[in-house]
Tab-separated table of C-alpha atoms and ligand atoms in Angstrom:
chain	number	residue	atom	x	y	z
Q	100	MET	CA	120.548	102.999	109.228
Q	101	PRO	CA	118.073	100.479	107.549
Q	102	ASN	CA	115.635	100.396	110.090
Q	103	LYS	CA	115.531	96.977	111.582
Q	104	ASN	CA	111.691	97.027	111.791
Q	105	PHE	CA	111.003	97.143	108.097
Q	106	ASP	CA	111.579	94.983	105.112
Q	107	ASN	CA	110.677	91.583	106.706
Q	108	CYS	CA	107.697	89.598	106.897
Q	109	VAL	CA	106.902	88.011	110.663
Q	110	SER	CA	104.031	84.985	111.197
Q	111	PHE	CA	102.434	84.750	113.991
Q	112	PHE	CA	98.761	82.726	115.057
Q	113	ILE	CA	96.261	83.913	117.435
Q	114	ASP	CA	93.351	82.166	119.122
Q	115	ASN	CA	94.973	79.318	120.151
Q	116	GLY	CA	96.259	78.649	116.485
Q	117	ALA	CA	92.609	78.905	114.155
Q	118	PHE	CA	93.896	81.961	112.479
Q	119	GLN	CA	96.836	82.671	110.755
Q	120	GLY	CA	98.853	85.637	110.307
Q	121	ARG	CA	101.517	87.993	108.833
Q	122	LEU	CA	102.780	91.519	108.683
Q	123	ILE	CA	104.900	93.136	106.166
Q	124	ARG	CA	106.536	96.470	106.365
Q	125	LEU	CA	108.835	97.234	103.777
Q	126	ASN	CA	110.974	100.138	103.067
Q	127	GLU	CA	114.904	100.511	101.946
Q	128	VAL	CA	113.535	97.070	99.553
Q	129	VAL	CA	110.623	99.602	97.681
Q	130	ASN	CA	113.460	102.369	97.616
Q	131	THR	CA	116.132	100.391	96.472
Q	132	ILE	CA	113.015	98.939	93.529
Q	133	LEU	CA	112.445	102.790	92.954
Q	134	GLU	CA	115.763	104.023	93.179
Q	135	LYS	CA	116.654	101.710	89.865
Q	136	HIS	CA	113.657	103.118	87.851
Q	137	ALA	CA	112.834	107.077	88.114
Q	138	TYR	CA	109.294	106.237	87.284
Q	139	PRO	CA	106.562	108.407	87.332
Q	140	ARG	CA	105.114	109.110	91.023
Q	141	PRO	CA	101.603	107.862	90.694
Q	142	VAL	CA	103.657	104.064	89.371
Q	143	SER	CA	106.194	104.781	91.692
Q	144	ALA	CA	102.838	104.001	94.299
Q	145	VAL	CA	101.638	101.258	91.762
Q	146	ILE	CA	104.931	99.350	92.949
Q	147	ALA	CA	105.101	99.904	96.004
Q	148	GLU	CA	101.662	98.664	96.348
Q	149	SER	CA	102.467	95.457	94.105
Q	150	THR	CA	105.832	94.954	96.056
Q	151	VAL	CA	104.096	94.796	99.120
Q	152	LEU	CA	100.745	92.765	97.856
Q	153	ALA	CA	103.645	90.033	95.769
Q	154	ALA	CA	105.243	89.530	98.719
Q	155	MET	CA	102.312	88.650	101.110
Q	156	LEU	CA	101.123	86.091	98.317
Q	157	ALA	CA	104.415	84.616	98.015
Q	158	SER	CA	104.718	84.569	101.986
Q	159	THR	CA	101.645	82.170	101.711
Q	160	LEU	CA	102.704	79.750	100.162
Q	161	LYS	CA	105.593	77.045	100.318
Q	162	TYR	CA	108.274	77.137	97.680
Q	163	ASP	CA	112.248	77.108	96.903
Q	164	GLY	CA	112.876	79.202	93.891
Q	165	LEU	CA	110.765	82.046	92.074
Q	166	PHE	CA	107.283	83.943	92.265
Q	167	THR	CA	105.900	85.974	90.295
Q	168	LEU	CA	103.156	88.480	90.359
Q	169	GLN	CA	102.780	89.915	86.716
Q	170	THR	CA	99.695	91.851	86.061
Q	171	GLN	CA	98.742	92.622	82.345
Q	172	SER	CA	95.607	95.443	81.382
Q	173	ASN	CA	95.193	97.822	79.123
Q	174	GLY	CA	94.517	101.009	81.012
Q	175	PRO	CA	98.032	103.657	80.967
Q	176	VAL	CA	100.151	101.441	83.431
Q	177	SER	CA	99.882	98.063	81.211
Q	178	MET	CA	102.326	95.502	83.008
Q	179	ILE	CA	103.518	94.645	86.290
Q	180	VAL	CA	105.985	92.398	87.375
Q	181	VAL	CA	107.492	92.250	90.835
Q	182	ASP	CA	109.646	88.667	91.579
Q	183	VAL	CA	109.852	86.690	95.356
Q	184	THR	CA	112.198	84.637	95.812
Q	185	SER	CA	112.019	81.957	98.441
Q	186	ALA	CA	115.533	83.279	99.437
Q	187	GLY	CA	113.639	87.205	100.230
Q	188	LYS	CA	115.322	88.742	96.878
Q	189	ILE	CA	112.613	91.393	95.376
Q	190	ARG	CA	112.522	93.282	92.472
Q	191	ALA	CA	109.877	94.696	90.085
Q	192	CYS	CA	109.458	97.109	86.820
Q	193	ALA	CA	106.070	98.519	85.307
Q	194	LYS	CA	105.864	99.352	81.831
Q	195	PHE	CA	103.558	102.152	81.444
Q	196	ASP	CA	102.220	104.750	78.942
Q	197	GLU	CA	103.632	108.770	79.607
Q	198	GLN	CA	101.307	110.505	77.550
Q	199	ARG	CA	98.182	108.334	78.708
Q	200	LEU	CA	99.428	108.158	81.819
Q	201	GLU	CA	99.168	112.609	81.646
Q	202	ALA	CA	96.364	112.506	79.726
Q	203	GLY	CA	94.057	110.325	81.920
Q	204	GLN	CA	95.065	111.912	84.762
Q	205	THR	CA	94.919	115.727	83.540
Q	206	LEU	CA	90.750	115.067	81.931
Q	207	ARG	CA	90.662	113.555	86.457
Q	208	LYS	CA	92.355	116.276	87.836
Q	209	THR	CA	94.655	114.305	89.720
Q	210	SER	CA	98.324	115.092	87.721
Q	211	GLY	CA	101.041	113.641	88.983
Q	212	GLU	CA	98.343	112.745	92.402
Q	213	ILE	CA	98.534	108.843	93.469
Q	214	GLU	CA	95.533	106.831	92.253
Q	215	PRO	CA	94.304	103.797	93.288
Q	216	ALA	CA	96.444	101.069	91.544
Q	217	PRO	CA	93.158	99.891	89.503
Q	218	HIS	CA	92.137	103.199	87.780
Q	219	LEU	CA	95.888	103.733	85.974
Q	220	MET	CA	95.784	99.652	85.411
Q	221	GLY	CA	92.626	99.560	83.012
Q	222	ALA	CA	91.031	96.279	82.970
Q	223	GLY	CA	93.354	93.134	82.664
Q	224	HIS	CA	93.944	90.673	84.171
Q	225	LEU	CA	96.189	90.250	88.059
Q	226	ALA	CA	98.819	86.747	87.969
Q	227	PHE	CA	100.794	84.873	89.765
Q	228	THR	CA	103.954	81.981	89.078
Q	229	VAL	CA	105.389	79.541	91.254
Q	230	ASP	CA	109.077	78.442	89.675
Q	231	GLN	CA	110.292	76.131	91.186
Q	232	GLY	CA	112.722	75.068	88.598
Q	233	LYS	CA	113.177	72.142	85.923
Q	234	ASN	CA	110.453	69.746	85.603
Q	235	THR	CA	108.661	71.167	88.572
Q	236	GLU	CA	104.813	72.491	88.448
Q	237	LEU	CA	104.184	76.180	86.764
Q	238	TYR	CA	101.681	76.892	89.778
Q	239	GLN	CA	99.307	79.442	89.117
Q	240	GLY	CA	96.636	81.977	89.669
Q	241	ILE	CA	94.640	84.289	88.009
Q	242	VAL	CA	92.006	87.192	89.223
Q	243	ASP	CA	90.646	89.533	86.996
Q	244	LEU	CA	92.140	93.628	87.826
Q	245	GLN	CA	88.840	94.272	89.661
Q	246	GLY	CA	87.866	96.469	92.762
Q	247	LYS	CA	88.531	100.017	93.556
Q	248	ASN	CA	92.149	99.321	94.902
Q	249	LEU	CA	94.464	96.515	94.929
Q	250	THR	CA	93.525	95.019	98.252
Q	251	GLU	CA	89.526	94.168	96.639
Q	252	CYS	CA	91.172	92.411	93.763
Q	253	ALA	CA	93.436	90.289	95.633
Q	254	LEU	CA	90.089	89.700	98.572
Q	255	ARG	CA	88.325	88.513	94.799
Q	256	TYR	CA	91.404	86.107	94.042
Q	257	PHE	CA	91.264	84.874	97.933
Q	258	LYS	CA	87.245	84.288	97.107
Q	259	GLN	CA	87.440	82.663	94.489
Q	260	SER	CA	89.751	80.675	94.301
Q	261	GLU	CA	90.679	79.850	97.724
Q	262	GLN	CA	88.683	78.014	100.513
Q	263	ILE	CA	90.769	79.624	103.327
Q	264	ASP	CA	88.636	82.541	104.479
Q	265	THR	CA	91.388	85.635	104.203
Q	266	ASN	CA	90.799	88.813	104.907
Q	267	LEU	CA	94.327	91.559	104.497
Q	268	LYS	CA	94.575	95.345	104.370
Q	269	LEU	CA	97.216	96.993	102.334
Q	270	PHE	CA	98.990	100.173	103.275
Q	271	LEU	CA	101.080	102.749	101.622
Q	272	LEU	CA	103.003	105.578	102.326
Q	273	PRO	CA	104.449	108.468	99.424
Q	274	PRO	CA	107.234	110.193	100.260
Q	275	GLN	CA	106.598	113.433	102.338
Q	276	GLY	CA	107.568	116.383	102.449
Q	277	GLU	CA	111.398	116.697	101.846
Q	278	SER	CA	111.325	112.854	102.518
Q	279	LYS	CA	112.101	111.052	99.465
Q	280	THR	CA	111.278	108.143	101.451
Q	281	TRP	CA	108.085	105.514	100.630
Q	282	LEU	CA	106.769	102.899	102.487
Q	283	ALA	CA	103.942	99.884	102.218
Q	284	ALA	CA	102.756	97.755	104.294
Q	285	GLY	CA	99.818	94.973	104.516
Q	286	ILE	CA	98.833	92.718	107.140
Q	287	MET	CA	96.637	89.713	106.353
Q	288	LEU	CA	94.653	86.911	108.639
Q	289	GLN	CA	93.709	83.164	107.220
Q	290	LYS	CA	91.556	80.638	108.841
Q	291	MET	CA	93.604	77.478	109.547
Q	292	PRO	CA	91.925	74.445	108.406
Q	293	LEU	CA	89.964	72.419	110.564
Q	294	LYS	CA	91.609	69.168	112.508
Q	295	GLY	CA	89.888	66.231	111.889
Q	296	GLY	CA	87.361	65.396	114.358
Q	297	ALA	CA	87.548	68.276	116.495
Q	298	ALA	CA	83.876	69.617	118.122
Q	299	VAL	CA	83.922	73.077	116.634
Q	300	ASP	CA	81.305	75.320	117.976
Q	301	ALA	CA	80.554	76.789	114.379
Q	302	ASP	CA	78.926	80.344	116.423
Q	303	ALA	CA	81.887	80.826	118.191
Q	304	ALA	CA	84.332	80.170	115.868
Q	305	ALA	CA	82.442	82.940	113.475
Q	306	GLU	CA	82.184	85.269	116.154
Q	307	ALA	CA	85.999	84.816	117.181
Q	308	TRP	CA	87.077	85.439	113.394
Q	309	ASN	CA	85.032	88.719	113.040
Q	310	GLU	CA	86.812	89.768	116.218
Q	311	ALA	CA	90.185	89.495	114.939
Q	312	ASN	CA	89.383	91.109	112.306
Q	313	VAL	CA	87.403	94.141	113.752
Q	314	PHE	CA	91.383	94.377	114.893
Q	315	LEU	CA	93.262	93.321	111.989
Q	316	GLU	CA	90.992	96.663	110.756
Q	317	SER	CA	92.085	98.584	113.694
Q	318	LEU	CA	95.556	99.055	112.481
Q	319	SER	CA	96.232	102.545	111.838
Q	320	GLU	CA	98.567	103.788	109.019
Q	321	ASN	CA	100.320	106.150	111.417
Q	322	GLU	CA	100.835	102.263	113.634
Q	323	VAL	CA	102.227	100.779	110.281
Q	324	PHE	CA	104.748	102.472	109.403
Q	325	ASP	CA	105.796	104.004	113.119
Q	326	ALA	CA	109.762	103.177	112.354
Q	327	SER	CA	109.800	102.740	116.389
Q	328	LEU	CA	107.514	99.811	116.495
Q	329	SER	CA	108.565	96.680	115.998
Q	330	SER	CA	106.347	94.597	113.876
Q	331	ALA	CA	106.183	91.948	117.232
Q	332	ASP	CA	105.093	95.816	119.145
Q	333	ILE	CA	102.402	96.156	116.764
Q	334	LEU	CA	100.461	93.141	116.616
Q	335	HIS	CA	101.434	92.589	120.695
Q	336	ARG	CA	98.792	95.901	120.713
Q	337	LEU	CA	96.403	94.141	117.995
Q	338	PHE	CA	96.257	90.806	119.084
Q	339	HIS	CA	97.693	90.664	123.238
Q	340	GLY	CA	93.668	89.285	124.142
Q	341	ASN	CA	94.195	86.547	121.222
Q	342	ASP	CA	96.405	84.035	122.350
Q	343	LEU	CA	99.422	85.628	119.582
Q	344	LYS	CA	102.075	83.248	119.388
Q	345	ILE	CA	104.971	84.749	116.674
Q	346	VAL	CA	105.936	82.114	115.238
Q	347	GLN	CA	108.517	83.625	111.871
Q	348	THR	CA	110.605	86.023	110.796
Q	349	LYS	CA	111.438	86.606	106.996
Q	350	GLU	CA	114.184	88.848	105.842
Q	351	TYR	CA	113.740	91.077	102.223
Q	352	SER	CA	115.942	92.962	100.161
Q	353	PHE	CA	116.682	93.978	96.848
Q	354	GLY	CA	118.156	91.267	94.257
Q	355	CYS	CA	117.877	91.069	90.687
Q	356	ARG	CA	118.954	87.858	88.451
Q	357	CYS	CA	119.952	89.216	85.786
Q	358	SER	CA	123.430	88.489	84.167
Q	359	ARG	CA	125.701	89.140	81.361
Q	360	ASP	CA	124.840	85.393	79.556
Q	361	LYS	CA	121.671	85.534	80.973
Q	362	LEU	CA	121.223	88.727	78.528
Q	363	LEU	CA	123.387	87.434	75.696
Q	364	ASN	CA	121.237	83.932	75.604
Q	365	THR	CA	117.887	86.273	75.309
Q	366	LEU	CA	119.565	88.066	72.481
Q	367	SER	CA	121.118	85.422	70.157
Q	368	THR	CA	117.644	84.428	70.104
Q	369	PHE	CA	117.234	87.536	67.875
Q	370	SER	CA	116.487	87.436	64.220
Q	371	LYS	CA	120.389	88.898	62.126
Q	372	GLU	CA	117.493	91.958	60.777
Q	373	ASP	CA	116.900	92.954	64.728
Q	374	ILE	CA	120.465	92.563	65.955
Q	375	ALA	CA	121.477	94.536	63.187
Q	376	SER	CA	118.897	97.301	63.792
Q	377	MET	CA	119.988	97.464	67.401
Q	378	VAL	CA	124.363	98.218	67.145
Q	379	GLU	CA	125.546	101.194	67.641
Q	380	ASN	CA	128.895	102.761	67.138
Q	381	GLY	CA	129.396	99.635	66.553
Q	382	LYS	CA	128.043	98.058	69.828
Q	383	ILE	CA	124.946	96.659	71.650
Q	384	THR	CA	123.727	97.807	74.919
Q	385	ALA	CA	121.053	96.104	76.248
Q	386	THR	CA	119.402	97.590	79.738
Q	387	CYS	CA	118.059	95.016	83.060
Q	388	HIS	CA	114.546	96.097	83.252
Q	389	PHE	CA	114.457	95.038	86.304
Q	390	CYS	CA	117.515	97.137	87.157
Q	391	SER	CA	118.506	98.724	84.610
Q	392	ALA	CA	121.723	97.449	84.617
Q	393	GLN	CA	123.327	97.897	81.463
Q	394	TYR	CA	125.500	94.860	79.086
Q	395	CYS	CA	127.597	95.897	76.553
Q	396	PHE	CA	127.830	93.462	73.534
Q	397	ASP	CA	129.643	92.813	70.466
Q	398	PRO	CA	127.227	92.460	67.339
Q	399	GLY	CA	129.740	88.932	66.694
Q	400	GLU	CA	128.753	87.686	69.838
Q	401	LEU	CA	125.453	87.777	69.145
Q	402	ILE	CA	125.453	86.560	65.624
Q	403	LYS	CA	128.248	83.672	65.509
Q	404	GLN	CA	126.177	80.926	64.632
U	1376	ZN	ZN1	118.915	93.557	86.668
């Protein structure tokens, strides 16, 4: 039975609308993504954490189309892609070198263990784009993959490129004991832009922001992953004295946008030689990187022109 307390984003305001926040808790979405891939545990962890970060970043933008978070780096996990559509469909995949991953972990005596994402990614960057279809701007944000974890990396992005004060915290719980279930979550607070002309007591505003962040930081792993608590329950616990207003709940589910036609179009751009080299037993089989769906083609379909 899916737990209704997960796989959604709850948006809220506190302190009379001065600060806006989001709480995202993922279960089913992350587990469906990971079941499609069978990645080693350390790579699964990077995917799970990147997925909640992508959902968080996407939730701060108004868009109608596709949000994509993509990392590119020189470490064993050299690429992560997470797509979040405006309808809440999420998919993700990783590119990694299993030998380098194992060699690095053996050297650090962390074989098979979960390590902070930047350790496995190495040096590089995290970028995101918003694609709203033809004739629309492709919005792009980018930040170096620096910091001891993905939370720090995301905070660097907000510090560098957004004018808005932001705080966020990401959580990850790998499968425990017999369980195969991964859980990922994140909470974020942002200062709302000041309304023009409003008289503001700067000291009081700074104190309110600091206090709200103390409450955000107080959220524990046990609490955020407690399946018996709804996100509203958690927010009431944290911010009950801060004039909490929950404004919206958005649901997420796994969804891949691949299709036979799309793959056919991609493969049709390959050279005749490349296509010929892909033929096995008279057929070409292509696998979707995101959902591992297999599509089968006749070579003739691809080299007609
Ligand atoms: Zn697919």
